[in-house]
Amino acid sequence: MAKTKQEVLARMRATGLVPVLRANSEEQAMKLVAAMMDGGVDVMEVTMTVPGAVKVMARILREFPAMLVGAGTVLDPQAAQACLDEGAEFIVSPALNIATIELCQRASIAVLPGALTPTEIVTAWNAGADVVKVFPASAMGGASYLRSLKAPLPQIELIPTGGVSVPTAQDFLAAGAFALGVGADLVNTKAIDAGQPEIVTEKAKQYLAVVEDFRNTQSA
């Protein structure tokens, strides 16, 4: 049964982590997903740069039904529609494309366009973005930049991507991140190629522990 947009966003916030899946093959991608899921991750952004990405996304949905699966690096509404046709539960982009946001709104699908400057972020939010992906966050100073954005824009949900690591994760959460977009630090293709998926699993556990510790501190 398809999840509602509200359920998708609630899961994303609850997990606090959106791994950005980049891989060199379908098999490598599936091994990465399995390793992350063993570590407790239940949200996955499959980028369109993965060979056969749409097929990979459909396979993840089929083989790992507990996983919330979205499409990443979606640059236009045509690509977004192709992903939605295969069951994508949310759409992420590194850039702002208003037509893609409008398509997702009509389909009641969560959309997370990329933006960097305050003007881009507000434009994306006003166009109907559910969460704005701040990318590349590291190029602008990381958590301190996110904190600077949230001060005048507390109503806008932001997910930083770029520069997020286990040591910086808490800083990003404290700065007001909706969730953390995590790339190669977690989605470690070299570990998979070396036959060491446990490295990915352990890193996933570390990230989720940081999220849990931060929330426990906030609620104490």
PDB file of C-alpha atoms in Angstrom:
ATOM      1  CA  MET A   1       0.000   0.000   0.000  1.00  0.00           C
ATOM      2  CA  ALA A   2       1.433   3.375  -1.046  1.00  0.00           C
ATOM      3  CA  LYS A   3       2.494   5.729   1.726  1.00  0.00           C
ATOM      4  CA  THR A   4       1.051   9.221   1.899  1.00  0.00           C
ATOM      5  CA  LYS A   5       3.326  12.229   1.515  1.00  0.00           C
ATOM      6  CA  GLN A   6       2.902  12.930   5.228  1.00  0.00           C
ATOM      7  CA  GLU A   7       3.959   9.363   6.105  1.00  0.00           C
ATOM      8  CA  VAL A   8       7.027   9.641   3.865  1.00  0.00           C
ATOM      9  CA  LEU A   9       8.137  12.913   5.445  1.00  0.00           C
ATOM     10  CA  ALA A  10       7.454  11.601   8.944  1.00  0.00           C
ATOM     11  CA  ARG A  11       9.622   8.531   8.280  1.00  0.00           C
ATOM     12  CA  MET A  12      12.407  10.681   6.884  1.00  0.00           C
ATOM     13  CA  ARG A  13      12.366  12.921   9.948  1.00  0.00           C
ATOM     14  CA  ALA A  14      12.134   9.978  12.337  1.00  0.00           C
ATOM     15  CA  THR A  15      15.110   8.168  10.781  1.00  0.00           C
ATOM     16  CA  GLY A  16      17.028  11.435  10.499  1.00  0.00           C
ATOM     17  CA  LEU A  17      19.158  10.042   7.693  1.00  0.00           C
ATOM     18  CA  VAL A  18      18.815   9.959   3.912  1.00  0.00           C
ATOM     19  CA  PRO A  19      21.738   8.031   2.384  1.00  0.00           C
ATOM     20  CA  VAL A  20      22.558   9.105  -1.157  1.00  0.00           C
ATOM     21  CA  LEU A  21      23.088   5.873  -3.075  1.00  0.00           C
ATOM     22  CA  ARG A  22      25.712   6.164  -5.791  1.00  0.00           C
ATOM     23  CA  ALA A  23      27.070   2.930  -7.238  1.00  0.00           C
ATOM     24  CA  ASN A  24      28.846   1.624 -10.318  1.00  0.00           C
ATOM     25  CA  SER A  25      26.483  -1.283 -10.962  1.00  0.00           C
ATOM     26  CA  GLU A  26      23.139  -2.742  -9.985  1.00  0.00           C
ATOM     27  CA  GLU A  27      24.755  -5.502  -7.925  1.00  0.00           C
ATOM     28  CA  GLN A  28      26.991  -3.066  -6.066  1.00  0.00           C
ATOM     29  CA  ALA A  29      23.946  -0.909  -5.342  1.00  0.00           C
ATOM     30  CA  MET A  30      21.972  -3.840  -3.946  1.00  0.00           C
ATOM     31  CA  LYS A  31      24.865  -4.894  -1.705  1.00  0.00           C
ATOM     32  CA  LEU A  32      25.136  -1.341  -0.385  1.00  0.00           C
ATOM     33  CA  VAL A  33      21.412  -1.231   0.375  1.00  0.00           C
ATOM     34  CA  ALA A  34      21.545  -4.589   2.169  1.00  0.00           C
ATOM     35  CA  ALA A  35      24.533  -3.464   4.260  1.00  0.00           C
ATOM     36  CA  MET A  36      22.863  -0.200   5.249  1.00  0.00           C
ATOM     37  CA  MET A  37      19.602  -1.926   6.079  1.00  0.00           C
ATOM     38  CA  ASP A  38      21.515  -4.333   8.339  1.00  0.00           C
ATOM     39  CA  GLY A  39      22.690  -1.216  10.160  1.00  0.00           C
ATOM     40  CA  GLY A  40      19.123  -0.006  10.701  1.00  0.00           C
ATOM     41  CA  VAL A  41      18.725   2.407   7.782  1.00  0.00           C
ATOM     42  CA  ASP A  42      15.204   2.386   6.329  1.00  0.00           C
ATOM     43  CA  VAL A  43      15.364   5.368   3.926  1.00  0.00           C
ATOM     44  CA  MET A  44      17.272   5.421   0.638  1.00  0.00           C
ATOM     45  CA  GLU A  45      17.788   7.970  -2.133  1.00  0.00           C
ATOM     46  CA  VAL A  46      18.774   6.222  -5.377  1.00  0.00           C
ATOM     47  CA  THR A  47      20.535   8.688  -7.651  1.00  0.00           C
ATOM     48  CA  MET A  48      19.876   8.686 -11.369  1.00  0.00           C
ATOM     49  CA  THR A  49      23.648   8.387 -11.880  1.00  0.00           C
ATOM     50  CA  VAL A  50      23.489   4.696 -10.875  1.00  0.00           C
ATOM     51  CA  PRO A  51      23.513   2.506 -14.025  1.00  0.00           C
ATOM     52  CA  GLY A  52      19.926   1.386 -14.630  1.00  0.00           C
ATOM     53  CA  ALA A  53      18.814   3.544 -11.704  1.00  0.00           C
ATOM     54  CA  VAL A  54      15.081   3.206 -12.277  1.00  0.00           C
ATOM     55  CA  LYS A  55      15.386  -0.581 -12.456  1.00  0.00           C
ATOM     56  CA  VAL A  56      17.533  -0.578  -9.305  1.00  0.00           C
ATOM     57  CA  MET A  57      14.929   1.486  -7.473  1.00  0.00           C
ATOM     58  CA  ALA A  58      12.158  -0.910  -8.471  1.00  0.00           C
ATOM     59  CA  ARG A  59      14.268  -3.868  -7.346  1.00  0.00           C
ATOM     60  CA  ILE A  60      14.955  -2.320  -3.937  1.00  0.00           C
ATOM     61  CA  LEU A  61      11.239  -1.704  -3.455  1.00  0.00           C
ATOM     62  CA  ARG A  62      10.564  -5.324  -4.370  1.00  0.00           C
ATOM     63  CA  GLU A  63      13.335  -6.990  -2.346  1.00  0.00           C
ATOM     64  CA  PHE A  64      13.371  -4.641   0.655  1.00  0.00           C
ATOM     65  CA  PRO A  65       9.710  -3.688   1.188  1.00  0.00           C
ATOM     66  CA  ALA A  66      10.488  -2.069   4.552  1.00  0.00           C
ATOM     67  CA  MET A  67      12.761   0.481   2.851  1.00  0.00           C
ATOM     68  CA  LEU A  68      11.464   3.953   1.970  1.00  0.00           C
ATOM     69  CA  VAL A  69      12.875   4.532  -1.515  1.00  0.00           C
ATOM     70  CA  GLY A  70      13.180   7.823  -3.376  1.00  0.00           C
ATOM     71  CA  ALA A  71      14.899   9.029  -6.525  1.00  0.00           C
ATOM     72  CA  GLY A  72      17.823  11.455  -6.456  1.00  0.00           C
ATOM     73  CA  THR A  73      19.630  13.638  -8.983  1.00  0.00           C
ATOM     74  CA  VAL A  74      16.275  14.138 -10.720  1.00  0.00           C
ATOM     75  CA  LEU A  75      16.764  17.153 -12.977  1.00  0.00           C
ATOM     76  CA  ASP A  76      13.440  17.539 -14.797  1.00  0.00           C
ATOM     77  CA  PRO A  77       9.773  16.507 -14.644  1.00  0.00           C
ATOM     78  CA  GLN A  78      10.229  13.819 -17.289  1.00  0.00           C
ATOM     79  CA  ALA A  79      12.797  12.009 -15.153  1.00  0.00           C
ATOM     80  CA  ALA A  80      10.621  12.528 -12.085  1.00  0.00           C
ATOM     81  CA  GLN A  81       7.634  10.939 -13.803  1.00  0.00           C
ATOM     82  CA  ALA A  82       9.697   7.937 -14.909  1.00  0.00           C
ATOM     83  CA  CYS A  83      10.755   7.416 -11.303  1.00  0.00           C
ATOM     84  CA  LEU A  84       7.219   7.809  -9.977  1.00  0.00           C
ATOM     85  CA  ASP A  85       6.015   5.241 -12.512  1.00  0.00           C
ATOM     86  CA  GLU A  86       8.411   2.736 -10.914  1.00  0.00           C
ATOM     87  CA  GLY A  87       7.225   3.488  -7.385  1.00  0.00           C
ATOM     88  CA  ALA A  88       9.560   6.229  -6.133  1.00  0.00           C
ATOM     89  CA  GLU A  89       8.198   7.534  -2.835  1.00  0.00           C
ATOM     90  CA  PHE A  90      10.000  10.885  -2.916  1.00  0.00           C
ATOM     91  CA  ILE A  91      11.978  12.970  -5.414  1.00  0.00           C
ATOM     92  CA  VAL A  92      15.299  14.724  -4.699  1.00  0.00           C
ATOM     93  CA  SER A  93      17.312  17.047  -6.919  1.00  0.00           C
ATOM     94  CA  PRO A  94      20.653  18.841  -6.535  1.00  0.00           C
ATOM     95  CA  ALA A  95      19.072  21.889  -8.195  1.00  0.00           C
ATOM     96  CA  LEU A  96      15.819  23.815  -8.377  1.00  0.00           C
ATOM     97  CA  ASN A  97      13.373  22.968 -11.167  1.00  0.00           C
ATOM     98  CA  ILE A  98       9.936  24.501 -10.606  1.00  0.00           C
ATOM     99  CA  ALA A  99       8.202  22.180 -13.105  1.00  0.00           C
ATOM    100  CA  THR A 100       9.460  19.146 -11.165  1.00  0.00           C
ATOM    101  CA  ILE A 101       8.057  20.561  -7.927  1.00  0.00           C
ATOM    102  CA  GLU A 102       4.708  21.186  -9.613  1.00  0.00           C
ATOM    103  CA  LEU A 103       4.590  17.620 -10.974  1.00  0.00           C
ATOM    104  CA  CYS A 104       5.254  16.183  -7.524  1.00  0.00           C
ATOM    105  CA  GLN A 105       2.619  18.443  -5.976  1.00  0.00           C
ATOM    106  CA  ARG A 106       0.012  17.201  -8.442  1.00  0.00           C
ATOM    107  CA  ALA A 107       0.990  13.622  -7.610  1.00  0.00           C
ATOM    108  CA  SER A 108       1.080  14.297  -3.839  1.00  0.00           C
ATOM    109  CA  ILE A 109       4.686  13.099  -3.709  1.00  0.00           C
ATOM    110  CA  ALA A 110       7.292  14.561  -1.342  1.00  0.00           C
ATOM    111  CA  VAL A 111       9.802  16.687  -3.247  1.00  0.00           C
ATOM    112  CA  LEU A 112      13.204  17.881  -2.004  1.00  0.00           C
ATOM    113  CA  PRO A 113      14.788  20.239  -4.536  1.00  0.00           C
ATOM    114  CA  GLY A 114      18.343  21.443  -4.121  1.00  0.00           C
ATOM    115  CA  ALA A 115      19.203  25.065  -3.394  1.00  0.00           C
ATOM    116  CA  LEU A 116      22.089  26.923  -1.812  1.00  0.00           C
ATOM    117  CA  THR A 117      21.491  30.644  -1.376  1.00  0.00           C
ATOM    118  CA  PRO A 118      18.699  32.166   0.741  1.00  0.00           C
ATOM    119  CA  THR A 119      16.971  33.388  -2.443  1.00  0.00           C
ATOM    120  CA  GLU A 120      17.037  29.921  -4.023  1.00  0.00           C
ATOM    121  CA  ILE A 121      15.851  28.290  -0.805  1.00  0.00           C
ATOM    122  CA  VAL A 122      12.902  30.665  -0.379  1.00  0.00           C
ATOM    123  CA  THR A 123      12.033  30.306  -4.078  1.00  0.00           C
ATOM    124  CA  ALA A 124      11.977  26.514  -3.721  1.00  0.00           C
ATOM    125  CA  TRP A 125       9.839  26.699  -0.560  1.00  0.00           C
ATOM    126  CA  ASN A 126       7.362  29.139  -2.121  1.00  0.00           C
ATOM    127  CA  ALA A 127       7.090  26.873  -5.160  1.00  0.00           C
ATOM    128  CA  GLY A 128       5.929  24.032  -2.934  1.00  0.00           C
ATOM    129  CA  ALA A 129       9.051  22.143  -1.814  1.00  0.00           C
ATOM    130  CA  ASP A 130       8.401  19.929   1.206  1.00  0.00           C
ATOM    131  CA  VAL A 131      12.037  20.063   2.302  1.00  0.00           C
ATOM    132  CA  VAL A 132      14.891  21.971   0.662  1.00  0.00           C
ATOM    133  CA  LYS A 133      18.163  20.134   0.106  1.00  0.00           C
ATOM    134  CA  VAL A 134      21.026  22.498   0.941  1.00  0.00           C
ATOM    135  CA  PHE A 135      23.743  21.386  -1.460  1.00  0.00           C
ATOM    136  CA  PRO A 136      26.711  21.489  -1.332  1.00  0.00           C
ATOM    137  CA  ALA A 137      26.520  22.442   2.337  1.00  0.00           C
ATOM    138  CA  SER A 138      30.234  21.908   2.932  1.00  0.00           C
ATOM    139  CA  ALA A 139      31.185  24.535   0.358  1.00  0.00           C
ATOM    140  CA  MET A 140      29.375  27.195   2.398  1.00  0.00           C
ATOM    141  CA  GLY A 141      30.753  26.326   5.819  1.00  0.00           C
ATOM    142  CA  GLY A 142      28.718  23.299   6.824  1.00  0.00           C
ATOM    143  CA  ALA A 143      26.642  23.414   9.996  1.00  0.00           C
ATOM    144  CA  SER A 144      27.399  27.080  10.658  1.00  0.00           C
ATOM    145  CA  TYR A 145      25.853  27.964   7.291  1.00  0.00           C
ATOM    146  CA  LEU A 146      22.755  25.910   8.059  1.00  0.00           C
ATOM    147  CA  ARG A 147      22.424  27.699  11.391  1.00  0.00           C
ATOM    148  CA  SER A 148      22.693  31.051   9.609  1.00  0.00           C
ATOM    149  CA  LEU A 149      19.904  30.042   7.221  1.00  0.00           C
ATOM    150  CA  LYS A 150      17.557  28.753   9.913  1.00  0.00           C
ATOM    151  CA  ALA A 151      17.769  31.980  11.923  1.00  0.00           C
ATOM    152  CA  PRO A 152      15.690  34.060   9.455  1.00  0.00           C
ATOM    153  CA  LEU A 153      13.952  31.028   7.870  1.00  0.00           C
ATOM    154  CA  PRO A 154      12.848  28.792  10.771  1.00  0.00           C
ATOM    155  CA  GLN A 155       9.721  27.694   8.900  1.00  0.00           C
ATOM    156  CA  ILE A 156      11.678  26.109   6.042  1.00  0.00           C
ATOM    157  CA  GLU A 157      12.734  22.481   6.490  1.00  0.00           C
ATOM    158  CA  LEU A 158      16.335  21.939   5.354  1.00  0.00           C
ATOM    159  CA  ILE A 159      18.338  18.783   4.688  1.00  0.00           C
ATOM    160  CA  PRO A 160      22.076  19.447   4.379  1.00  0.00           C
ATOM    161  CA  THR A 161      24.034  17.309   1.937  1.00  0.00           C
ATOM    162  CA  GLY A 162      27.766  17.558   1.375  1.00  0.00           C
ATOM    163  CA  GLY A 163      30.172  17.549   4.293  1.00  0.00           C
ATOM    164  CA  VAL A 164      27.997  15.418   6.565  1.00  0.00           C
ATOM    165  CA  SER A 165      30.028  12.838   8.486  1.00  0.00           C
ATOM    166  CA  VAL A 166      29.749  11.064  11.831  1.00  0.00           C
ATOM    167  CA  PRO A 167      31.846  13.796  13.547  1.00  0.00           C
ATOM    168  CA  THR A 168      29.784  16.634  12.012  1.00  0.00           C
ATOM    169  CA  ALA A 169      26.348  15.001  12.193  1.00  0.00           C
ATOM    170  CA  GLN A 170      25.435  16.351  15.629  1.00  0.00           C
ATOM    171  CA  ASP A 171      26.436  19.889  14.637  1.00  0.00           C
ATOM    172  CA  PHE A 172      24.121  19.741  11.623  1.00  0.00           C
ATOM    173  CA  LEU A 173      21.261  18.413  13.741  1.00  0.00           C
ATOM    174  CA  ALA A 174      21.835  21.110  16.356  1.00  0.00           C
ATOM    175  CA  ALA A 175      21.778  23.700  13.561  1.00  0.00           C
ATOM    176  CA  GLY A 176      18.226  22.645  12.741  1.00  0.00           C
ATOM    177  CA  ALA A 177      18.551  19.980  10.030  1.00  0.00           C
ATOM    178  CA  PHE A 178      15.321  18.156   9.174  1.00  0.00           C
ATOM    179  CA  ALA A 179      17.458  15.093   8.393  1.00  0.00           C
ATOM    180  CA  LEU A 180      20.981  14.428   7.133  1.00  0.00           C
ATOM    181  CA  GLY A 181      21.860  13.739   3.518  1.00  0.00           C
ATOM    182  CA  VAL A 182      24.842  11.395   3.659  1.00  0.00           C
ATOM    183  CA  GLY A 183      27.015  10.365   0.739  1.00  0.00           C
ATOM    184  CA  ALA A 184      30.240   8.409   0.307  1.00  0.00           C
ATOM    185  CA  ASP A 185      31.137   8.483   4.007  1.00  0.00           C
ATOM    186  CA  LEU A 186      28.341   5.940   4.529  1.00  0.00           C
ATOM    187  CA  VAL A 187      27.678   4.692   0.991  1.00  0.00           C
ATOM    188  CA  ASN A 188      31.144   3.187   0.771  1.00  0.00           C
ATOM    189  CA  THR A 189      31.575   1.405  -2.568  1.00  0.00           C
ATOM    190  CA  LYS A 190      35.211   0.519  -1.785  1.00  0.00           C
ATOM    191  CA  ALA A 191      34.141  -1.468   1.276  1.00  0.00           C
ATOM    192  CA  ILE A 192      31.622  -3.382  -0.831  1.00  0.00           C
ATOM    193  CA  ASP A 193      34.187  -4.100  -3.557  1.00  0.00           C
ATOM    194  CA  ALA A 194      36.584  -5.348  -0.875  1.00  0.00           C
ATOM    195  CA  GLY A 195      33.955  -7.767   0.399  1.00  0.00           C
ATOM    196  CA  GLN A 196      33.537  -5.869   3.666  1.00  0.00           C
ATOM    197  CA  PRO A 197      29.863  -4.826   3.875  1.00  0.00           C
ATOM    198  CA  GLU A 198      30.194  -4.819   7.662  1.00  0.00           C
ATOM    199  CA  ILE A 199      32.092  -1.518   7.363  1.00  0.00           C
ATOM    200  CA  VAL A 200      28.986   0.068   5.807  1.00  0.00           C
ATOM    201  CA  THR A 201      26.707  -1.579   8.370  1.00  0.00           C
ATOM    202  CA  GLU A 202      28.798  -0.284  11.272  1.00  0.00           C
ATOM    203  CA  LYS A 203      28.898   3.254   9.849  1.00  0.00           C
ATOM    204  CA  ALA A 204      25.099   3.207   9.459  1.00  0.00           C
ATOM    205  CA  LYS A 205      24.774   2.254  13.117  1.00  0.00           C
ATOM    206  CA  GLN A 206      27.110   5.101  14.095  1.00  0.00           C
ATOM    207  CA  TYR A 207      25.030   7.683  12.222  1.00  0.00           C
ATOM    208  CA  LEU A 208      21.762   6.445  13.698  1.00  0.00           C
ATOM    209  CA  ALA A 209      23.313   6.464  17.178  1.00  0.00           C
ATOM    210  CA  VAL A 210      24.279  10.134  16.733  1.00  0.00           C
ATOM    211  CA  VAL A 211      20.698  10.969  15.728  1.00  0.00           C
ATOM    212  CA  GLU A 212      19.276   9.070  18.692  1.00  0.00           C
ATOM    213  CA  ASP A 213      21.736  10.601  21.161  1.00  0.00           C
ATOM    214  CA  PHE A 214      20.967  14.099  19.895  1.00  0.00           C
ATOM    215  CA  ARG A 215      17.213  13.578  20.261  1.00  0.00           C
ATOM    216  CA  ASN A 216      17.578  12.084  23.718  1.00  0.00           C
ATOM    217  CA  THR A 217      19.557  15.146  24.741  1.00  0.00           C
ATOM    218  CA  GLN A 218      16.886  17.461  23.310  1.00  0.00           C
ATOM    219  CA  SER A 219      14.058  15.687  25.113  1.00  0.00           C
ATOM    220  CA  ALA A 220      15.892  15.371  28.436  1.00  0.00           C
TER     221      ALA A 220
END
